[in-house]
XYZ file of C-alpha atoms in Angstrom:
541
model
C -0.003 -0.003 0.016
C 2.867 2.378 0.858
C 4.460 1.824 -2.551
C 1.206 2.494 -4.331
C 0.654 5.743 -2.408
C 4.238 6.819 -3.093
C 3.925 6.131 -6.821
C 0.581 7.939 -7.035
C 1.873 10.992 -5.146
C 5.077 11.005 -7.167
C 3.285 10.863 -10.511
C 0.900 13.524 -9.377
C 3.813 15.758 -8.391
C 5.432 15.185 -11.779
C 2.182 16.059 -13.541
C 1.726 19.236 -11.491
C 5.358 20.173 -12.054
C 5.067 19.620 -15.817
C 1.779 21.543 -16.053
C 3.175 24.395 -13.906
C 6.353 24.557 -15.975
C 4.405 24.669 -19.227
C 2.028 27.320 -17.929
C 4.789 29.445 -16.495
C 6.894 29.158 -19.670
C 3.913 30.112 -21.820
C 3.028 33.119 -19.703
C 6.648 34.205 -19.501
C 7.145 33.819 -23.250
C 3.933 35.782 -23.963
C 4.989 38.576 -21.665
C 8.417 38.641 -23.321
C 6.828 38.899 -26.769
C 4.505 41.667 -25.646
C 7.432 43.634 -24.324
C 9.309 43.083 -27.580
C 6.391 44.549 -29.616
C 6.194 47.509 -27.185
C 9.917 48.121 -27.673
C 9.536 47.935 -31.492
C 6.656 50.387 -31.353
C 8.611 52.881 -29.331
C 11.660 52.548 -31.578
C 9.500 52.979 -34.712
C 8.068 56.273 -33.350
C 11.584 57.543 -32.701
C 12.856 56.564 -36.134
C 9.827 58.152 -37.876
C 10.695 61.452 -36.223
C 14.371 61.133 -37.226
C 13.458 60.520 -40.886
C 12.316 64.150 -41.186
C 15.976 65.207 -40.917
C 18.039 62.294 -42.220
C 17.840 59.782 -45.024
C 16.662 56.240 -44.292
C 20.047 54.712 -45.087
C 21.549 56.894 -42.370
C 19.282 55.423 -39.681
C 20.945 53.217 -37.064
C 19.117 50.467 -35.166
C 19.768 47.000 -33.831
C 16.534 45.830 -35.531
C 16.007 45.446 -39.277
C 14.556 48.564 -40.929
C 12.389 48.346 -44.018
C 10.683 51.279 -45.814
C 7.738 50.310 -48.003
C 5.845 52.458 -50.501
C 2.044 52.685 -50.574
C 1.870 50.168 -53.382
C 3.946 47.607 -51.464
C 7.248 48.266 -53.194
C 10.214 48.042 -50.907
C 12.021 51.388 -50.970
C 14.721 50.579 -48.462
C 15.934 47.632 -46.341
C 18.818 47.736 -43.881
C 19.759 44.090 -44.484
C 18.843 43.130 -48.068
C 18.852 44.916 -51.444
C 15.429 46.546 -51.846
C 15.261 45.863 -55.584
C 15.579 42.157 -54.957
C 12.731 41.983 -52.454
C 9.141 40.997 -53.246
C 6.144 43.307 -52.959
C 5.097 43.590 -49.287
C 1.591 44.847 -49.802
C 0.155 41.480 -48.810
C 2.133 41.319 -45.635
C -0.154 41.338 -42.612
C 1.602 44.026 -40.669
C 1.957 46.254 -43.738
C -1.716 45.896 -44.697
C -2.760 46.742 -41.105
C -0.450 49.780 -41.000
C -1.781 51.162 -44.342
C -5.296 50.657 -43.119
C -5.103 51.685 -39.452
C -1.716 53.359 -39.027
C 0.049 50.473 -37.229
C 0.333 46.751 -37.602
C 2.217 43.847 -36.172
C 2.709 40.162 -36.826
C 5.030 37.279 -36.045
C 6.463 34.468 -38.135
C 7.863 31.189 -36.668
C 10.584 29.277 -38.392
C 10.655 25.594 -37.380
C 13.950 25.139 -39.165
C 16.030 27.472 -37.021
C 13.630 27.464 -34.018
C 13.344 31.297 -34.238
C 10.466 33.703 -34.335
C 10.503 37.037 -36.267
C 8.463 39.889 -34.805
C 7.312 42.596 -37.245
C 5.986 46.062 -36.397
C 4.786 48.523 -39.119
C 4.082 52.244 -38.752
C 2.436 54.392 -41.454
C 4.298 57.687 -41.964
C 2.747 61.063 -42.857
C 3.590 60.654 -46.540
C 1.778 57.296 -46.648
C 4.868 55.123 -46.726
C 5.221 52.357 -44.131
C 8.187 51.988 -41.776
C 8.634 48.371 -40.641
C 10.934 47.122 -37.945
C 11.636 43.397 -37.492
C 13.358 41.650 -34.594
C 14.470 38.089 -34.227
C 13.245 36.394 -31.043
C 14.156 32.866 -29.973
C 11.166 30.497 -29.855
C 9.950 28.885 -26.644
C 11.574 25.628 -27.687
C 14.910 27.353 -28.344
C 14.704 29.134 -25.028
C 14.016 25.886 -23.222
C 16.822 24.127 -25.192
C 19.288 26.837 -24.232
C 18.253 26.500 -20.610
C 18.297 22.665 -20.695
C 21.040 22.367 -18.045
C 19.514 24.588 -15.363
C 16.034 23.239 -16.179
C 17.138 19.601 -15.824
C 18.930 20.347 -12.577
C 15.899 22.215 -11.246
C 13.483 19.489 -12.373
C 15.706 16.778 -10.864
C 15.844 18.633 -7.580
C 12.129 19.133 -7.566
C 11.489 15.485 -8.422
C 13.783 14.354 -5.604
C 11.980 16.716 -3.265
C 8.652 15.354 -4.550
C 9.840 11.772 -4.046
C 10.973 12.477 -0.482
C 7.727 14.278 0.322
C 5.752 11.458 -1.268
C 7.528 8.840 0.847
C 7.066 10.877 4.027
C 3.448 11.567 3.293
C 2.818 7.934 2.437
C 4.432 6.875 5.690
C 2.348 9.319 7.660
C -0.812 8.027 5.967
C -0.009 4.346 6.366
C 1.620 4.479 9.832
C -1.701 4.645 11.717
C -3.098 1.916 9.447
C -0.080 -0.333 10.059
C -0.358 0.308 13.751
C -4.049 -0.592 13.727
C -4.508 -3.358 16.323
C -6.893 -6.165 15.551
C -7.370 -6.610 19.292
C -8.666 -3.045 19.718
C -9.185 -1.387 16.308
C -9.586 2.430 16.583
C -11.321 4.758 14.108
C -8.141 6.469 12.906
C -9.747 7.697 9.654
C -13.461 8.276 9.020
C -13.124 6.355 5.753
C -11.950 3.286 7.698
C -14.757 3.323 10.209
C -16.837 0.595 8.491
C -13.748 -1.624 8.393
C -12.864 -1.098 12.075
C -16.493 -1.691 13.014
C -16.491 -5.061 11.210
C -13.139 -5.911 12.809
C -14.593 -5.274 16.284
C -17.624 -7.411 15.548
C -15.494 -10.185 14.114
C -13.140 -9.967 17.067
C -16.030 -10.323 19.518
C -17.318 -13.353 17.647
C -13.907 -15.008 17.367
C -13.150 -14.264 21.029
C -16.376 -15.964 22.093
C -15.669 -18.967 19.895
C -12.027 -19.178 21.092
C -13.104 -19.047 24.726
C -15.464 -21.919 24.170
C -12.857 -23.820 22.222
C -10.187 -23.158 24.831
C -12.471 -24.346 27.600
C -13.174 -27.589 25.779
C -9.490 -28.042 24.886
C -8.471 -27.518 28.536
C -10.991 -30.093 29.638
C -9.785 -32.535 27.001
C -6.127 -31.868 27.804
C -6.761 -32.253 31.496
C -8.313 -35.619 30.875
C -5.686 -36.926 28.424
C -2.355 -35.223 29.113
C -2.459 -36.013 32.807
C -3.238 -39.668 32.147
C -0.490 -42.157 32.838
C -2.127 -44.309 30.214
C -1.407 -43.730 26.540
C -4.372 -42.311 24.643
C -5.022 -42.637 20.891
C -8.132 -41.440 19.080
C -8.627 -43.043 15.666
C -11.270 -42.335 12.994
C -12.983 -44.962 10.819
C -10.222 -44.741 8.182
C -7.565 -45.467 10.781
C -6.181 -41.912 10.862
C -4.787 -40.931 14.247
C -6.632 -37.776 15.299
C -4.864 -37.178 18.571
C -2.455 -38.793 21.026
C -1.143 -37.750 24.417
C 2.429 -37.719 25.785
C 2.059 -41.032 27.475
C 1.111 -42.717 24.212
C 4.150 -41.247 22.499
C 6.302 -42.604 25.319
C 4.727 -46.027 25.805
C 4.119 -46.950 22.182
C 5.338 -44.407 19.576
C 3.393 -44.594 16.324
C 5.566 -43.093 13.614
C 2.694 -42.779 11.121
C -0.549 -40.859 10.753
C -2.507 -44.086 10.216
C -2.874 -46.934 12.671
C -2.733 -49.386 9.757
C 0.944 -48.467 9.242
C 1.860 -49.047 12.896
C 4.639 -51.660 13.181
C 3.048 -53.214 16.297
C 0.700 -55.948 15.104
C -1.057 -56.201 18.465
C -1.919 -52.484 18.404
C -3.162 -52.682 14.800
C -5.350 -55.701 15.494
C -6.806 -54.132 18.643
C -7.681 -50.906 16.837
C -9.225 -52.776 13.902
C -11.311 -54.926 16.201
C -12.581 -51.786 17.999
C -13.402 -50.155 14.621
C -15.483 -53.221 13.828
C -17.534 -52.536 16.999
C -15.933 -54.984 19.463
C -14.064 -54.100 22.625
C -10.576 -55.620 22.796
C -7.896 -56.095 25.442
C -4.428 -57.523 24.827
C -1.039 -57.826 26.516
C 2.068 -56.869 24.604
C 5.612 -57.705 25.656
C 8.180 -55.126 24.569
C 11.593 -56.139 25.842
C 11.468 -56.073 29.596
C 8.237 -54.038 29.623
C 4.681 -55.389 29.567
C 1.974 -53.192 28.033
C -1.754 -53.622 28.293
C -3.700 -52.478 25.169
C -7.411 -51.745 25.527
C -9.383 -50.606 22.452
C -13.036 -49.537 22.533
C -15.339 -48.356 19.729
C -16.647 -44.775 19.710
C -20.395 -44.684 18.943
C -22.490 -41.812 17.596
C -26.187 -42.354 16.978
C -25.599 -46.081 17.283
C -22.929 -46.056 14.581
C -19.189 -46.697 15.035
C -17.350 -43.463 14.159
C -13.927 -44.270 15.519
C -11.992 -45.957 18.284
C -10.203 -45.108 21.504
C -7.029 -47.044 22.206
C -5.498 -46.974 25.685
C -2.034 -48.345 26.481
C -0.847 -48.911 30.034
C 2.544 -49.965 31.324
C 1.722 -52.940 33.565
C 5.315 -54.115 33.876
C 5.431 -53.502 37.623
C 2.086 -55.170 38.144
C 3.098 -58.208 36.113
C 6.455 -58.368 37.873
C 4.791 -58.163 41.273
C 2.389 -60.900 40.185
C 5.300 -63.005 38.974
C 7.189 -62.416 42.183
C 4.104 -63.229 44.189
C 3.682 -66.505 42.380
C 7.339 -67.363 42.714
C 7.395 -66.303 46.347
C 4.225 -68.282 47.121
C 5.678 -71.359 45.395
C 9.064 -71.012 47.158
C 7.518 -70.316 50.551
C 5.183 -73.280 50.122
C 8.099 -75.503 49.144
C 10.399 -74.220 51.916
C 7.696 -74.584 54.553
C 6.557 -77.937 53.270
C 10.007 -79.535 53.623
C 10.509 -79.040 57.404
C 6.830 -79.574 58.124
C 6.902 -82.902 56.248
C 9.963 -83.962 58.279
C 8.404 -82.878 61.555
C 5.090 -84.569 60.689
C 6.857 -87.802 59.700
C 9.033 -87.977 62.820
C 6.055 -87.155 65.058
C 3.851 -89.749 63.405
C 6.459 -92.508 63.827
C 6.966 -91.569 67.467
C 3.211 -91.403 68.179
C 2.716 -94.896 66.774
C 5.543 -96.320 68.849
C 7.565 -97.307 65.805
C 10.711 -95.556 67.014
C 13.067 -97.619 69.151
C 13.873 -96.003 72.539
C 17.494 -95.513 71.612
C 16.351 -93.483 68.486
C 13.869 -91.194 70.257
C 16.553 -88.730 71.219
C 17.831 -88.636 67.634
C 14.330 -88.121 66.259
C 13.638 -85.430 68.812
C 16.830 -83.622 67.742
C 15.718 -83.837 64.097
C 12.338 -82.362 65.015
C 14.041 -79.500 66.910
C 16.399 -78.824 64.018
C 13.506 -78.667 61.508
C 11.494 -76.431 63.865
C 14.488 -74.054 64.122
C 14.762 -74.039 60.356
C 11.041 -73.327 60.081
C 11.312 -70.527 62.674
C 14.294 -68.991 60.838
C 12.378 -69.054 57.560
C 9.340 -67.368 59.080
C 11.519 -64.749 60.772
C 13.323 -63.980 57.427
C 9.982 -63.667 55.638
C 8.761 -61.249 58.337
C 11.972 -59.230 58.053
C 11.576 -58.998 54.262
C 7.954 -57.946 54.626
C 8.946 -55.111 56.965
C 11.716 -54.017 54.616
C 9.322 -54.088 51.653
C 7.122 -51.662 53.573
C 10.023 -49.209 53.828
C 10.974 -49.906 57.425
C 7.790 -48.284 58.765
C 7.778 -48.094 62.551
C 11.504 -48.907 62.867
C 13.658 -46.808 65.212
C 16.418 -44.811 63.505
C 19.574 -43.874 65.422
C 23.295 -43.237 65.022
C 24.978 -46.652 64.623
C 28.755 -47.163 64.909
C 29.662 -49.794 62.291
C 32.979 -51.047 63.695
C 31.480 -52.050 67.037
C 28.460 -53.489 65.152
C 30.747 -55.726 63.073
C 32.590 -56.770 66.257
C 29.291 -57.882 67.789
C 28.342 -59.846 64.672
C 31.664 -61.674 64.444
C 31.486 -62.559 68.116
C 28.049 -64.139 67.589
C 29.421 -66.167 64.669
C 32.670 -67.156 66.273
C 31.458 -70.635 67.328
C 29.999 -71.338 63.861
C 33.302 -70.245 62.251
C 35.330 -72.426 64.628
C 33.197 -75.440 63.728
C 33.813 -74.711 60.009
C 37.538 -74.093 60.755
C 37.242 -70.579 59.284
C 39.249 -67.714 60.638
C 37.513 -64.339 61.236
C 39.334 -60.980 60.867
C 38.081 -57.415 61.540
C 39.987 -54.266 60.608
C 39.288 -50.656 59.883
C 38.164 -47.498 61.697
C 35.129 -46.352 63.587
C 32.432 -44.961 61.247
C 28.934 -43.925 62.179
C 25.789 -43.997 60.003
C 22.206 -43.028 60.671
C 20.113 -46.142 60.394
C 18.185 -48.948 62.040
C 20.521 -50.940 64.265
C 18.539 -54.192 64.001
C 18.422 -54.035 60.188
C 22.131 -53.173 59.867
C 23.001 -56.016 62.269
C 20.930 -58.434 60.205
C 22.617 -57.222 56.998
C 26.191 -57.704 58.314
C 25.226 -60.980 60.008
C 23.879 -62.445 56.702
C 26.945 -61.336 54.772
C 29.315 -62.893 57.300
C 27.141 -66.012 57.746
C 27.184 -66.658 53.996
C 30.950 -66.048 53.897
C 31.413 -68.747 56.571
C 28.919 -71.230 55.095
C 30.327 -71.121 51.595
C 33.977 -71.064 52.615
C 36.495 -73.882 52.469
C 38.028 -75.637 55.418
C 40.896 -73.557 56.758
C 39.633 -70.476 54.931
C 39.163 -66.955 56.261
C 36.607 -64.159 56.354
C 37.836 -60.575 56.470
C 35.572 -57.652 57.475
C 36.801 -54.137 56.878
C 35.199 -50.824 57.884
C 36.622 -47.739 56.163
C 35.813 -44.298 54.892
C 35.325 -43.482 51.222
C 35.046 -39.846 50.250
C 32.405 -38.376 52.513
C 30.735 -41.762 53.100
C 31.880 -45.101 54.423
C 31.697 -48.791 53.515
C 31.796 -52.322 54.866
C 33.685 -54.984 52.915
C 33.174 -58.646 53.654
C 35.654 -60.901 51.783
C 35.998 -64.662 51.971
C 38.256 -67.340 50.481
C 35.352 -69.675 49.668
C 34.003 -71.436 46.643
C 32.994 -68.205 44.831
C 29.939 -67.568 42.638
C 29.845 -68.556 38.957
C 29.697 -65.486 36.653
C 26.314 -66.390 35.138
C 24.730 -66.518 38.587
C 26.168 -63.335 40.106
C 23.333 -61.106 38.840
C 20.673 -63.247 40.538
C 22.063 -64.156 43.922
C 20.123 -61.275 45.565
C 16.797 -62.693 44.418
C 14.574 -64.368 47.018
C 15.074 -68.132 47.451
C 17.684 -68.112 44.645
C 20.399 -70.733 45.191
C 23.421 -71.354 42.963
C 23.852 -74.993 44.044
C 20.644 -76.180 45.661
C 22.066 -79.509 46.861
C 25.007 -77.758 48.559
C 22.674 -75.113 50.027
C 20.387 -77.794 51.480
C 23.367 -79.492 53.055
C 24.610 -76.389 54.870
C 21.145 -75.043 55.713
C 19.752 -71.578 55.186
C 16.528 -70.172 53.867
C 17.741 -68.653 50.596
C 16.620 -65.174 51.788
C 19.879 -63.929 53.330
C 21.230 -61.899 50.398
C 17.757 -60.666 49.535
C 17.542 -59.236 53.092
C 20.972 -57.678 52.539
C 19.779 -56.011 49.334
C 16.602 -54.604 50.938
C 18.479 -53.471 54.028
C 21.001 -51.589 51.907
C 18.202 -49.990 49.870
C 16.517 -48.883 53.118
C 19.697 -46.975 54.055
C 20.393 -45.649 50.553
C 23.534 -47.796 50.265
C 25.022 -49.396 47.159
C 26.052 -53.055 46.928
C 29.024 -54.211 44.857
C 29.733 -57.934 44.287
C 33.096 -59.220 43.165
C 33.507 -62.993 42.979
C 35.745 -65.522 41.255
C 34.872 -69.235 41.353
C 37.336 -71.229 43.442
C 39.020 -68.039 44.764
C 36.420 -66.239 46.848
C 33.839 -63.496 47.047
C 33.911 -59.853 48.181
C 30.721 -57.928 48.850
C 30.999 -54.196 49.538
C 28.184 -52.092 50.969
C 28.823 -48.356 50.486
C 26.838 -45.848 52.560
C 26.306 -42.307 51.254
C 27.313 -39.106 53.000
C 25.169 -38.515 56.103
């Protein structure tokens, strides 16, 4: 718009300039011609008076002097030979002078771009005195002044261009600054436009408020869902998806039919056919639940809603529950079966008197095993609940390890295993009972799975701003392919060996949960036939 205004104003300025120049030149040239005729008239009067005293050929003038008889014959001419000149009776200025006393005319020569002015005066004897003067034509004048005229015109055009740009900017600036949010009536001519803008703004604002409200409601329902949400139309085009859907099951296409996951495609297609569908999908270590339901409008299927949920934790808990139930049932069944068998034989009197003491010892041993198993299960349950209700205090680890080794000294002596403790006093904030159980299980395992004449070394030391407990043995070690699983509940590397030495299979699992309760990290280093070192590192207090 600015360019159009500038061009229009510039062309208008050029037109006005050209018209003004032409008008001014015409007026100026006309005035100049009028003055020239006045000068010729005055000079003719003076010469006519001088001719009473001197001959015509003695007259002196800058203009051309011609003396013409009453019949048109040229009597004298100051420039040409009079005898060679034509009869001038038909000349306009001569005819006017003979008739009325004076006459004037002009003649333009396009060849030399000059104009001849003629003035004729009738003398007392009837002859006519004519003066002629050469005057440059308007074109010649303009041509002679071409340089100054061009410079002047160029300057005026530049001025006109600058003024046009400035004026265009002043006109368009308020229009460009017109706000669609609050249009003002800057020009009366724009009032209908601003009125329509205000009406349209009010309508759009109302529609946007309604749309925003619905979008907020929809976003609140979908974006805050932990479940993935996909909305699909009848052609399979994905209309919308939330962040959870993009995280759980990215669909790198705009159509569900091009989704690489077959389970997702089949669930969506079944929902589009009008049937609700639910499937489980295994993706690596994650388990996803896919639920697809048809969307109905007036009884007709218009699309489908597909929900995806990460049920990995739920499935893992279910798997652990099943495994735990099976392991607990098995572990409880073994001692109970032994106790029941021994008791039944004794109740029926089938045990010789000399064997009663032996059977009674077996029953006591199995009861102790059963009690230990139940206590470990209770400890694990409490740790699973985050140690709720446990008393936290400042626990000095070196003295704690001393107490643990003293309680295991008899077991170690029986296994012919030497116990060593070294290090410094370090204090952590924790649950004394849980820490005691953790160190006890580490040392108990180190003794049980050691070799005859072996050793167990316990070291308490600082590390950075934290501290750690290292329990190292010279035992049988743990095979490499089992090292990642030894902290699982009821997991045993060699079940026959584990049965022979006793234990519930929950010791290292309790260690793992106890360390997690205190925010500690566990590191396992083991080499079969050489030994095992387990390090528990406590963070800065």
